[in-house]
CSV table of C-alpha atoms in Angstrom, one decimal:
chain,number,residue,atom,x,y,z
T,15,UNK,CA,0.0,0.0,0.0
T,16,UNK,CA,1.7,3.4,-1.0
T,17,UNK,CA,2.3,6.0,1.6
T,18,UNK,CA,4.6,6.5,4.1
T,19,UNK,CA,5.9,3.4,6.0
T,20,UNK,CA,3.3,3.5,9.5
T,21,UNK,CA,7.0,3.1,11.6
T,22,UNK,CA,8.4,6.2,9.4
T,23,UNK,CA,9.1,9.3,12.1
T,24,UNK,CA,8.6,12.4,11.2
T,25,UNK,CA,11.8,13.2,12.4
T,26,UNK,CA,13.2,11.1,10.2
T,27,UNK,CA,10.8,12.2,7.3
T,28,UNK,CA,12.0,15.6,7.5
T,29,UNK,CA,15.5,14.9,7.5
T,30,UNK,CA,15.6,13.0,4.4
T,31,UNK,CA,13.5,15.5,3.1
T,32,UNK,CA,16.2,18.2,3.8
T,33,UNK,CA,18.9,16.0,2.2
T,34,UNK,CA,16.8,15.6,-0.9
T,35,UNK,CA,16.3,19.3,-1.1
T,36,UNK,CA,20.2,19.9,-0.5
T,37,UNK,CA,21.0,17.5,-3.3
T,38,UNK,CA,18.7,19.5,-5.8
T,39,UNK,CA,20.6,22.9,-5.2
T,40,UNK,CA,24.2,21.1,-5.1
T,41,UNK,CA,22.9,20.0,-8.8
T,42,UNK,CA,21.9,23.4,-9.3
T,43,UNK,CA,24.9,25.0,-8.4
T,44,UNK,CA,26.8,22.5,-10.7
T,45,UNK,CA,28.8,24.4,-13.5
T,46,UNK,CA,28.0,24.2,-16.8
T,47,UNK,CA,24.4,24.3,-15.6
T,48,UNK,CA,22.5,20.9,-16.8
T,49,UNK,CA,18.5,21.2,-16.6
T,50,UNK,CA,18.0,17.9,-17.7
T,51,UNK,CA,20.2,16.8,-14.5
T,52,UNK,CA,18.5,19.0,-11.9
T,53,UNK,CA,14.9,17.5,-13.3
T,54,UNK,CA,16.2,14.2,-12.8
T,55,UNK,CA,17.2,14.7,-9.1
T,56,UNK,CA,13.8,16.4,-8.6
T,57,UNK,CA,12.0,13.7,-10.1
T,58,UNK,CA,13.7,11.4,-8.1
T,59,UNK,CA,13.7,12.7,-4.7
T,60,UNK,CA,10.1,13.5,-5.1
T,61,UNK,CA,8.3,10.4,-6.0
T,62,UNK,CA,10.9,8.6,-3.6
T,63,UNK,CA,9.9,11.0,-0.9
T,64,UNK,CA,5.8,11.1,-1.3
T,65,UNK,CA,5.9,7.3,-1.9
T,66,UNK,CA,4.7,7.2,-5.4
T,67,UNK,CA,5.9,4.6,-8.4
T,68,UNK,CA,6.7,7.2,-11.0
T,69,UNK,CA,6.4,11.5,-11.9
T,70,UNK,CA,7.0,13.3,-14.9
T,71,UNK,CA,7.7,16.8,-15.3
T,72,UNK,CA,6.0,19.1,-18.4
T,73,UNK,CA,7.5,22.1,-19.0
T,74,UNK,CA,5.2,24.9,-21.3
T,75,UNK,CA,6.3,25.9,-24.6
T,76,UNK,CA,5.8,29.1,-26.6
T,77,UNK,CA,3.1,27.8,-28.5
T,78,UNK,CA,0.8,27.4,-25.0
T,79,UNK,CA,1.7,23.3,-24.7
T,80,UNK,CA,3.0,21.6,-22.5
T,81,UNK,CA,6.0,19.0,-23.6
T,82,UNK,CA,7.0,16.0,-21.7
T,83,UNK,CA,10.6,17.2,-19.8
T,84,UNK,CA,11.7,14.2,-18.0
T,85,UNK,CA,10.6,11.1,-16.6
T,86,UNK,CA,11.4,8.4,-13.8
T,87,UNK,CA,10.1,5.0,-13.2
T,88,UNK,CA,8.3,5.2,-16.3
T,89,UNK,CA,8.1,2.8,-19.5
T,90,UNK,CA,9.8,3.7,-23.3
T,91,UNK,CA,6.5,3.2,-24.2
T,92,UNK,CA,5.3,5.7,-21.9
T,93,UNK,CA,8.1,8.1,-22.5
T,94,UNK,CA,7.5,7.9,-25.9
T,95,UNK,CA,3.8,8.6,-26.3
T,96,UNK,CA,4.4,11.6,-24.2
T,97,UNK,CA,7.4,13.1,-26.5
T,98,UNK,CA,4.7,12.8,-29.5
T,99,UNK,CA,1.5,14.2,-28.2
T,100,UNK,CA,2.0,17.7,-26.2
T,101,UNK,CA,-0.7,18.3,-24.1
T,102,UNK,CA,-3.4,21.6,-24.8
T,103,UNK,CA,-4.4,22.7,-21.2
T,104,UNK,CA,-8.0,21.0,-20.6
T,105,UNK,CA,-9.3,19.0,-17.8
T,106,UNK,CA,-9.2,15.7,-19.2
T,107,UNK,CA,-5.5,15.8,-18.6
T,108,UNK,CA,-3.6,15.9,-15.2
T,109,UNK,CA,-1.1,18.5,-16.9
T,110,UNK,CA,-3.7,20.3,-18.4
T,111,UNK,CA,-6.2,20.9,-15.1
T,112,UNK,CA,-3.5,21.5,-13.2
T,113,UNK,CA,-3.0,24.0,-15.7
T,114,UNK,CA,-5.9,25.5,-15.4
T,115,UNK,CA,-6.5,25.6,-12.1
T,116,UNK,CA,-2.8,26.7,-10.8
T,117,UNK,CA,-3.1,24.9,-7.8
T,118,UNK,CA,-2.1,21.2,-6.9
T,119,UNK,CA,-4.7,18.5,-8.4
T,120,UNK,CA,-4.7,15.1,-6.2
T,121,UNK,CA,-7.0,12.6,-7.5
T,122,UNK,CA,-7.5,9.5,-5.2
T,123,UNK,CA,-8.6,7.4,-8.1
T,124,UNK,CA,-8.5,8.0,-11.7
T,125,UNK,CA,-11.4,5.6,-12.3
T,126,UNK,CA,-13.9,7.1,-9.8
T,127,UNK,CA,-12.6,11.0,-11.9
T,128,UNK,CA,-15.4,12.1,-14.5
T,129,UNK,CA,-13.3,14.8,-16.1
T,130,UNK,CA,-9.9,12.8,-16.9
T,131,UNK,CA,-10.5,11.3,-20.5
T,132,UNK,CA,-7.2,10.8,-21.4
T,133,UNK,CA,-7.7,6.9,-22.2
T,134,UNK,CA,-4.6,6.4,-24.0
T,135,UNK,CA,-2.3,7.4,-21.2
T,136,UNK,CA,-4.6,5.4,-18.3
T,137,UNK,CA,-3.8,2.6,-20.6
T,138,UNK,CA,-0.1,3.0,-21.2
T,139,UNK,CA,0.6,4.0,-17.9
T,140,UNK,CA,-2.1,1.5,-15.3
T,141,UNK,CA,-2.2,4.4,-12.5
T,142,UNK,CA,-4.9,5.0,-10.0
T,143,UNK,CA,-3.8,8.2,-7.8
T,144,UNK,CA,-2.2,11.0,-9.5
T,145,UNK,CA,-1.0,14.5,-8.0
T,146,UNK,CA,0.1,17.4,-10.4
T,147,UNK,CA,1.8,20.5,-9.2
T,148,UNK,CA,2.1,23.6,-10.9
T,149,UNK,CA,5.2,25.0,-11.6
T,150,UNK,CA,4.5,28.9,-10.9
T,151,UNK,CA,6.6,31.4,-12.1
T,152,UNK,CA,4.9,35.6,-11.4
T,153,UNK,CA,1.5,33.3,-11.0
T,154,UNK,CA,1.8,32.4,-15.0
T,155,UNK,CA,2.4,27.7,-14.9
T,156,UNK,CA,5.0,27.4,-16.9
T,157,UNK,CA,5.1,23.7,-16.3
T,158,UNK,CA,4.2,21.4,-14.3
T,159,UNK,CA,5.0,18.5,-11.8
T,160,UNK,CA,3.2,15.2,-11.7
T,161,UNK,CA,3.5,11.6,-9.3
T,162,UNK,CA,1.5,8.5,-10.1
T,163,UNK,CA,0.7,5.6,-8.4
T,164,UNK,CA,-0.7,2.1,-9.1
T,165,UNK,CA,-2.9,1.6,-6.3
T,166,UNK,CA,-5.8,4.0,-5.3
T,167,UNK,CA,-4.2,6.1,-2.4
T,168,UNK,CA,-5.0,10.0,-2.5
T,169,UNK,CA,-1.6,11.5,-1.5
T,170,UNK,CA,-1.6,13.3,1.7
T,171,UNK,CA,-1.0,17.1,2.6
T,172,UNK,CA,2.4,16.6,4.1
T,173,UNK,CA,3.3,14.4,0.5
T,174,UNK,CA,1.7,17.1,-1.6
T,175,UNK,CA,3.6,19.7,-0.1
T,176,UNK,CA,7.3,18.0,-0.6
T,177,UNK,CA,6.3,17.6,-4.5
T,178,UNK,CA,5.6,21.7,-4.3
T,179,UNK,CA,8.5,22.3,-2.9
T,180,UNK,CA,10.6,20.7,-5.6
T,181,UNK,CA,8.7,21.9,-8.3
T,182,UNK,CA,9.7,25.3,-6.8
T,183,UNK,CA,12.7,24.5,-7.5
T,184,UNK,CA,12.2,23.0,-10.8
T,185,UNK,CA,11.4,26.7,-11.9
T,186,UNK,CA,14.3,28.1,-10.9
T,187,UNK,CA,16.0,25.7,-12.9
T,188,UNK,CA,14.0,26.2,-15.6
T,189,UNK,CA,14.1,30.0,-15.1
T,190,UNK,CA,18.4,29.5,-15.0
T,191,UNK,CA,18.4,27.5,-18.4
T,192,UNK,CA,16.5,31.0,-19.8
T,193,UNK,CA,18.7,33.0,-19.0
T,194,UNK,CA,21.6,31.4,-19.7
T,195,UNK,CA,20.2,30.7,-22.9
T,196,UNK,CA,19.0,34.6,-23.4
T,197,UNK,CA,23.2,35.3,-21.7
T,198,UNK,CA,24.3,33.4,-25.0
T,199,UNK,CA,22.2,34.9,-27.8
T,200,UNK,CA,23.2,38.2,-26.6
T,201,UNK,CA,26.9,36.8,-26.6
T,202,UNK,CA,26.2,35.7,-30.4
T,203,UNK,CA,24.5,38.9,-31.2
T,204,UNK,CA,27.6,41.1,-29.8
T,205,UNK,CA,30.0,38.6,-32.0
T,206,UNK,CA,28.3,39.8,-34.7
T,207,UNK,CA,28.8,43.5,-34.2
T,208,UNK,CA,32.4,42.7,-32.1
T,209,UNK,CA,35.0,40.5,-31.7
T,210,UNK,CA,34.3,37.5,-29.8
T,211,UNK,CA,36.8,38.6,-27.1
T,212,UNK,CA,35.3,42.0,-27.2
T,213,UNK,CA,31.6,40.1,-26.8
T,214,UNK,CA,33.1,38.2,-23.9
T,215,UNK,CA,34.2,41.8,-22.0
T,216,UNK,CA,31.5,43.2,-22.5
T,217,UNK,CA,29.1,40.4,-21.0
T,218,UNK,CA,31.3,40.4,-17.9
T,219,UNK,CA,31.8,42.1,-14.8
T,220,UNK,CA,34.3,44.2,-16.1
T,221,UNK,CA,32.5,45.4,-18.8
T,222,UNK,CA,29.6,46.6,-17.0
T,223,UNK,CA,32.3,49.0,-15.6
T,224,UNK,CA,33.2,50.2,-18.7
T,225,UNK,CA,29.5,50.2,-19.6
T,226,UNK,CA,29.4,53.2,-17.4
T,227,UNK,CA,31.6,55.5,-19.2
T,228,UNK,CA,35.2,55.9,-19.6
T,229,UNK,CA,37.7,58.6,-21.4
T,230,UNK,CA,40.1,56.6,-23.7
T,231,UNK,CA,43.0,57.3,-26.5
T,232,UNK,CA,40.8,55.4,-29.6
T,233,UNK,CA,41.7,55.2,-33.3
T,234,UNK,CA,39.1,55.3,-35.5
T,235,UNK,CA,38.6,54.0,-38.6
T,236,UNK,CA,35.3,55.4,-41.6
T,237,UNK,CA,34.4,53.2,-44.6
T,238,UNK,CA,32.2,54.3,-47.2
T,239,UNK,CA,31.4,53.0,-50.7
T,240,UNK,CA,32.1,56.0,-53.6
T,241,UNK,CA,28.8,56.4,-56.0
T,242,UNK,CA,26.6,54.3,-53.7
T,243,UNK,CA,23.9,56.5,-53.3
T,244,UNK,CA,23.0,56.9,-57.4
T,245,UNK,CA,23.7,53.2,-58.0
T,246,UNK,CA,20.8,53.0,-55.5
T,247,UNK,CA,18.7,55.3,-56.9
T,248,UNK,CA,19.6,53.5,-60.4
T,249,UNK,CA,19.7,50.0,-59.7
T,250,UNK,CA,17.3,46.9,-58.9
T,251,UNK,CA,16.7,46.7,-55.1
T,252,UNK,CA,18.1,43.0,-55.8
T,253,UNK,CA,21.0,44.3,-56.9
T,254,UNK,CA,21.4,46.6,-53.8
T,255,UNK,CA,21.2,44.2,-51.6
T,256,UNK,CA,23.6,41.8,-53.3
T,257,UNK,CA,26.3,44.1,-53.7
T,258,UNK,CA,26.1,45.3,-49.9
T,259,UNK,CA,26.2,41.5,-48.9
T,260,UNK,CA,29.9,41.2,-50.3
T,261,UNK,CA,30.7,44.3,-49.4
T,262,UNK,CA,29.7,44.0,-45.8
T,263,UNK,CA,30.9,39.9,-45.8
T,264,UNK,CA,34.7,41.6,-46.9
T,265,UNK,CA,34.1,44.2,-44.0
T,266,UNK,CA,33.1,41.3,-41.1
T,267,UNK,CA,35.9,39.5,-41.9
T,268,UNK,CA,38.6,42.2,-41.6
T,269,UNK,CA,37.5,43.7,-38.5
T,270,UNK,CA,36.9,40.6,-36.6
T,271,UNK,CA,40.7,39.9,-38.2
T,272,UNK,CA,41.9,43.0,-36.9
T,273,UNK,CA,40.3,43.0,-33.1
T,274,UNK,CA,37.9,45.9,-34.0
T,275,UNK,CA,34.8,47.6,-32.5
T,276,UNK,CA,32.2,47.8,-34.9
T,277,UNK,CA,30.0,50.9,-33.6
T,278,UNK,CA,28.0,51.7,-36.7
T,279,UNK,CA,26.8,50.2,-39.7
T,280,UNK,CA,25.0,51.9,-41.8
T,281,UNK,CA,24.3,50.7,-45.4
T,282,UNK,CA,27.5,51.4,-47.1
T,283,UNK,CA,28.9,53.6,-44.2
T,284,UNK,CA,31.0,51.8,-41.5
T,285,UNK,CA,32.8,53.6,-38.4
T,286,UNK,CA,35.2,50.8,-36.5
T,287,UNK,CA,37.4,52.0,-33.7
T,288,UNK,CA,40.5,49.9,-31.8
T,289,UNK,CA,42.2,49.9,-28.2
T,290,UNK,CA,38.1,50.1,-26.6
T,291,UNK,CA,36.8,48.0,-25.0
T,292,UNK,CA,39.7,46.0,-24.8
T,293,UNK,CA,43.4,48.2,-24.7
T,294,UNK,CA,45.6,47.4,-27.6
T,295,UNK,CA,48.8,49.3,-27.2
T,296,UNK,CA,49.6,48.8,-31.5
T,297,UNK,CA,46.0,50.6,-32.2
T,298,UNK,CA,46.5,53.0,-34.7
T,299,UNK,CA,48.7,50.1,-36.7
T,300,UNK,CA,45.8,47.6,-36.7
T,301,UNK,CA,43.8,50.2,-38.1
T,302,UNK,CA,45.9,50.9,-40.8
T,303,UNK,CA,46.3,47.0,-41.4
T,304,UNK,CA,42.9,46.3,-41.3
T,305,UNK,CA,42.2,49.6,-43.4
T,306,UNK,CA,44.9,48.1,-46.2
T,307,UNK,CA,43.4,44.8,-46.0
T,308,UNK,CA,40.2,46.2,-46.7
T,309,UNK,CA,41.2,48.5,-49.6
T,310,UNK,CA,42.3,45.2,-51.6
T,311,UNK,CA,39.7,43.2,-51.3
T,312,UNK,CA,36.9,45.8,-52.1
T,313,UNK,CA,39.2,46.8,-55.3
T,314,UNK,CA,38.5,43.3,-56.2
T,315,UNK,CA,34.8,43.5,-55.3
T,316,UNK,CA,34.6,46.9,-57.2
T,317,UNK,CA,36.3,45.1,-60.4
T,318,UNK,CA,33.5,42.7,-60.2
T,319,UNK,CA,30.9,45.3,-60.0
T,320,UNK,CA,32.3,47.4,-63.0
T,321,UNK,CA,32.1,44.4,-65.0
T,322,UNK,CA,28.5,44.1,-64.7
T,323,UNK,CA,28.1,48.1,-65.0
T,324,UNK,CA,28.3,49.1,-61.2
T,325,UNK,CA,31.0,51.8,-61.0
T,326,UNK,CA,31.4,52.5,-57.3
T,327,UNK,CA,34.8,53.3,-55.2
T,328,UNK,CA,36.0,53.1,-51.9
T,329,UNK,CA,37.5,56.0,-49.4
T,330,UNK,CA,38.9,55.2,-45.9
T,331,UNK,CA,39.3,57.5,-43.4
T,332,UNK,CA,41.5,57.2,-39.9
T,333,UNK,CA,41.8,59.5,-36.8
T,334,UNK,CA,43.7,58.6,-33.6
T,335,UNK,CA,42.6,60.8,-30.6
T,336,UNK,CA,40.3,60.6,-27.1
T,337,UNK,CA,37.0,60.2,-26.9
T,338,UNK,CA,34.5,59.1,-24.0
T,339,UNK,CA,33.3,55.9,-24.6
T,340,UNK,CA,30.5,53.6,-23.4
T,341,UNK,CA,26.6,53.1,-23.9
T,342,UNK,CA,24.1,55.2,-24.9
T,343,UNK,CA,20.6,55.1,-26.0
T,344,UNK,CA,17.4,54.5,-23.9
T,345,UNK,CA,15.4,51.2,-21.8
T,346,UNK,CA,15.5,48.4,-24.5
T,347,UNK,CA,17.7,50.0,-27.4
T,348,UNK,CA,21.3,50.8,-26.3
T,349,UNK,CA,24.6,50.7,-28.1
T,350,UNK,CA,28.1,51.2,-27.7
T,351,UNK,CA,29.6,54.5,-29.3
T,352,UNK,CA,32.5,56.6,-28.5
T,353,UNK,CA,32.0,60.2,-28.6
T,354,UNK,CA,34.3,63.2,-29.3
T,355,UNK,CA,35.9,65.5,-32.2
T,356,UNK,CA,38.7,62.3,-33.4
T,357,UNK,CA,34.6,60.6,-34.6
T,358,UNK,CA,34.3,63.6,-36.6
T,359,UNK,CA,37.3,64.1,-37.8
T,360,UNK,CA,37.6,59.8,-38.7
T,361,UNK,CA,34.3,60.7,-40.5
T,362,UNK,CA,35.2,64.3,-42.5
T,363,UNK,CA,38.9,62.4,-43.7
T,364,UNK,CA,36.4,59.6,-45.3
T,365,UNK,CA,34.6,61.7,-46.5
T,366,UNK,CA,37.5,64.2,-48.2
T,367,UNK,CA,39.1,60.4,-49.2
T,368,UNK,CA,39.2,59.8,-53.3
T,369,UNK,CA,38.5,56.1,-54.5
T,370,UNK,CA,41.2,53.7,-53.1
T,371,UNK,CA,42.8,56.1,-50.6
T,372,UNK,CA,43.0,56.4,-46.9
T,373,UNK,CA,43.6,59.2,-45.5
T,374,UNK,CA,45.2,59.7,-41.7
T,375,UNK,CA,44.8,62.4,-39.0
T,376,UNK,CA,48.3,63.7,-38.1
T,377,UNK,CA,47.9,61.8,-34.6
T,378,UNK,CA,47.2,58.5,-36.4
T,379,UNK,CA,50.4,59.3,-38.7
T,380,UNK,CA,52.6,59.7,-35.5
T,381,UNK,CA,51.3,56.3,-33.9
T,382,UNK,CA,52.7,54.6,-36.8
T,383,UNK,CA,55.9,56.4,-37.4
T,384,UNK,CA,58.6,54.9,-38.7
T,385,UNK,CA,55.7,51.4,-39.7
T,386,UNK,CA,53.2,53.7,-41.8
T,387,UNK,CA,55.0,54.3,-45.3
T,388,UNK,CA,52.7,58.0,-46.3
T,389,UNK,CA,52.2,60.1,-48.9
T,390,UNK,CA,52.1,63.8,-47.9
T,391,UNK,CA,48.0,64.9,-48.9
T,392,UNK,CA,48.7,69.1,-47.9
T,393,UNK,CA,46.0,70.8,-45.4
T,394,UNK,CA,42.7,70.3,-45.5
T,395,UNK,CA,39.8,72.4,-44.3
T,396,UNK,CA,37.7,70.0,-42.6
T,397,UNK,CA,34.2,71.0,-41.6
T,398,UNK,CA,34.1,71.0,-37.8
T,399,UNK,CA,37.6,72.2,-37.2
T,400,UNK,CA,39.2,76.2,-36.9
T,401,UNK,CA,42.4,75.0,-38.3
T,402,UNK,CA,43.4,73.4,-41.2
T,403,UNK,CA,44.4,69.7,-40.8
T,404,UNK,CA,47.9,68.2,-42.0
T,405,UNK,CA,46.4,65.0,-43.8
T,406,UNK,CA,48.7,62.1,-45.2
T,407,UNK,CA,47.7,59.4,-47.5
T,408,UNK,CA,48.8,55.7,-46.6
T,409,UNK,CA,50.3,53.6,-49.1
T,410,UNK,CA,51.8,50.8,-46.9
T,411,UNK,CA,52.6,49.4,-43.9
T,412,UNK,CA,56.3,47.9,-42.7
């Protein structure tokens, strides 16, 4: 007859119940976090611990079902037919009423149960008593955990109330695997805009500090593509798109090559700056590497387009200076931009550059001296600025 043994103590009961419970948050605690572990242990400890022959958990999808989790004591067969039919929240289920109700469901005896009409399970499985308990999360279920048992014994208040307990702890499992899962798609989404190790900084302690705000010596480097905007105007939308795809492919490649920032991409216009958020004492020469990198292989990209009647160019621009750094923007849309007059001056060399040249700030010339082989480009009165800036072309790089 399930339930507890008649010479069981509750002394006794309690302290196995408090080892159970420890085991769960040691399993919890466990690094790299494993869900499918932590539901295991629960599982176990809890149909051990309120005497039943087997428990499943269901977990809620986005859809509004509820998928079978994990399983103990149960059959293939069982497991099985509850991987291929998710469960819609009615009251013919035990998952489903549970559901509805948000509150813990004990039947004493599926048999003598009007509502439960889920014939195909009853027959799989042969149970008689069956307990679910929500999983609740801000009062939404967004699972729930269930014990069976073969013989027609309602589970008592004190058994109920264990299974509660670990299916509170089954959300915050559940809850961890989310946001570990939402830590890593933001991860992959700042690899796409930075270098992984930049990515990694960012998503760490130390890069909250720098989140903040911080003064910095940057170089930064502007991209644009010459004759973009009436090849737009001109050409198929198709043909837009196509061109910026092996354009932007040739300008992933380099930065992520180089160790770059990426803080702005728009359509044919690119700003990258180096030695933020990670320091990189050679900054203004991994610019100018990456900028000569990138000059070649849009020169062959550009040869391509000509051939099919795109004529488009390429202009660089590169300014070493300070800026304050760190994120702007407003409650669910920030970024990572560096601010100051070396960003305008980075953008107004670009823009002054002819097809195929780079142009360099004198600051970005002096990081590089004696590396950086120039070629002198005169003064330049650059919107923005009193004086007139002493530009230099680069040509190459020792």
């Amino acid at each position: 007859m399930p339930g507890p043994p008649p010479d069981e103590a509750p002394a006794d009961r309690s302290a196995a119940h408090q080892a159970a419970l420890g085991d769960v948050l040691r399993t919890l605690g466990q690094a790299p976090f494993d869900l499918d572990a932590v539901l295991a242990a629960i599982l176990s400890h809890a149909t051990r611990l309120c005497h039943a022959e087997r428990g499943f958990v269901y977990l809620r999808g986005e859809d509004g079902r509820y998928r079978h989790a994990a399983a103990i004591g149960a059959s293939e067969a069982i497991i099985e037919f509850n991987l291929a039919h998710p469960l819609v929240p009615t009251r013919g289920t035990l998952v489903g009423r549970t559901a509805i109700e948000r509150r813990a469901v004990n039947v004493p005896d599926v048999e003598d149960d009007p509502e439960y009409t889920y014939a195909e399970a009853k027959r799989l499985g042969g149970f008689r008593a069956m307990l679910g308990v929500p999983m609740l999360r801000e009062g939404e279920v967004v699972g729930v955990v269930t014990a069976w048992r073969d013989e027609p014994v309602a589970f008592d208040p004190d058994e109920v109330a264990i299974v509660q307990q670990f299916a509170d702890q089954a959300v915050i499992a559940v809850t961890t695997t989310q946001l570990l899962g939402t830590i890593e798609r933001q991860r992959i989404e700042l690899a796409r805009f930075l270098a992984p190790e930049v990515a990694a900084l960012i998503s760490s302690p130390e890069g909250a500090v720098l989140l903040a705000g911080h003064r910095r010596e940057i170089t930064v480097v502007f991209t644009d593509l010459r004759g973009f905007t009436p090849f737009s105007e001109s050409a198929e939308p198709e043909e837009v798109m196509q061109v910026l795809r092996d354009y932007h492919r040739a300008l992933g490649s380099r930065i992520t090559e180089a160790g770059g920032t990426l803080e702005r991409f728009t359509g044919d216009g690119v700003m990258v700056f180096f030695n933020d958020p990670i320091e990189q004492p050679e900054h203004a020469e991994r610019a100018m590497r990456m900028a000569l990198a990138l000059r070649d292989d849009v020169a062959t990209l550009t040869e391509g387009w000509r051939r099919v009647g795109h004529r488009l160019g390429f202009g660089i621009g590169i300014a070493t200076g300070f800026a304050t750094l760190g994120r702007i923007g407003f409650e669910g849309r920030f970024d990572y931009a560096a601010v100051g007059s070396v960003v305008n001056l980075g953008a107004r060399l670009c823009a002054q550059a002819e097809d195929g040249q780079i142009l360099l700030s004198p600051r970005a010339r002096a990081r590089a001296e004696g590396r950086a082989t120039v070629r002198d480009a005169g003064e330049m009165t650059i919107k923005g600025f009193s004086q007139p800036i002493h530009v230099s072309g680069l040509t190459g790089l020792g």
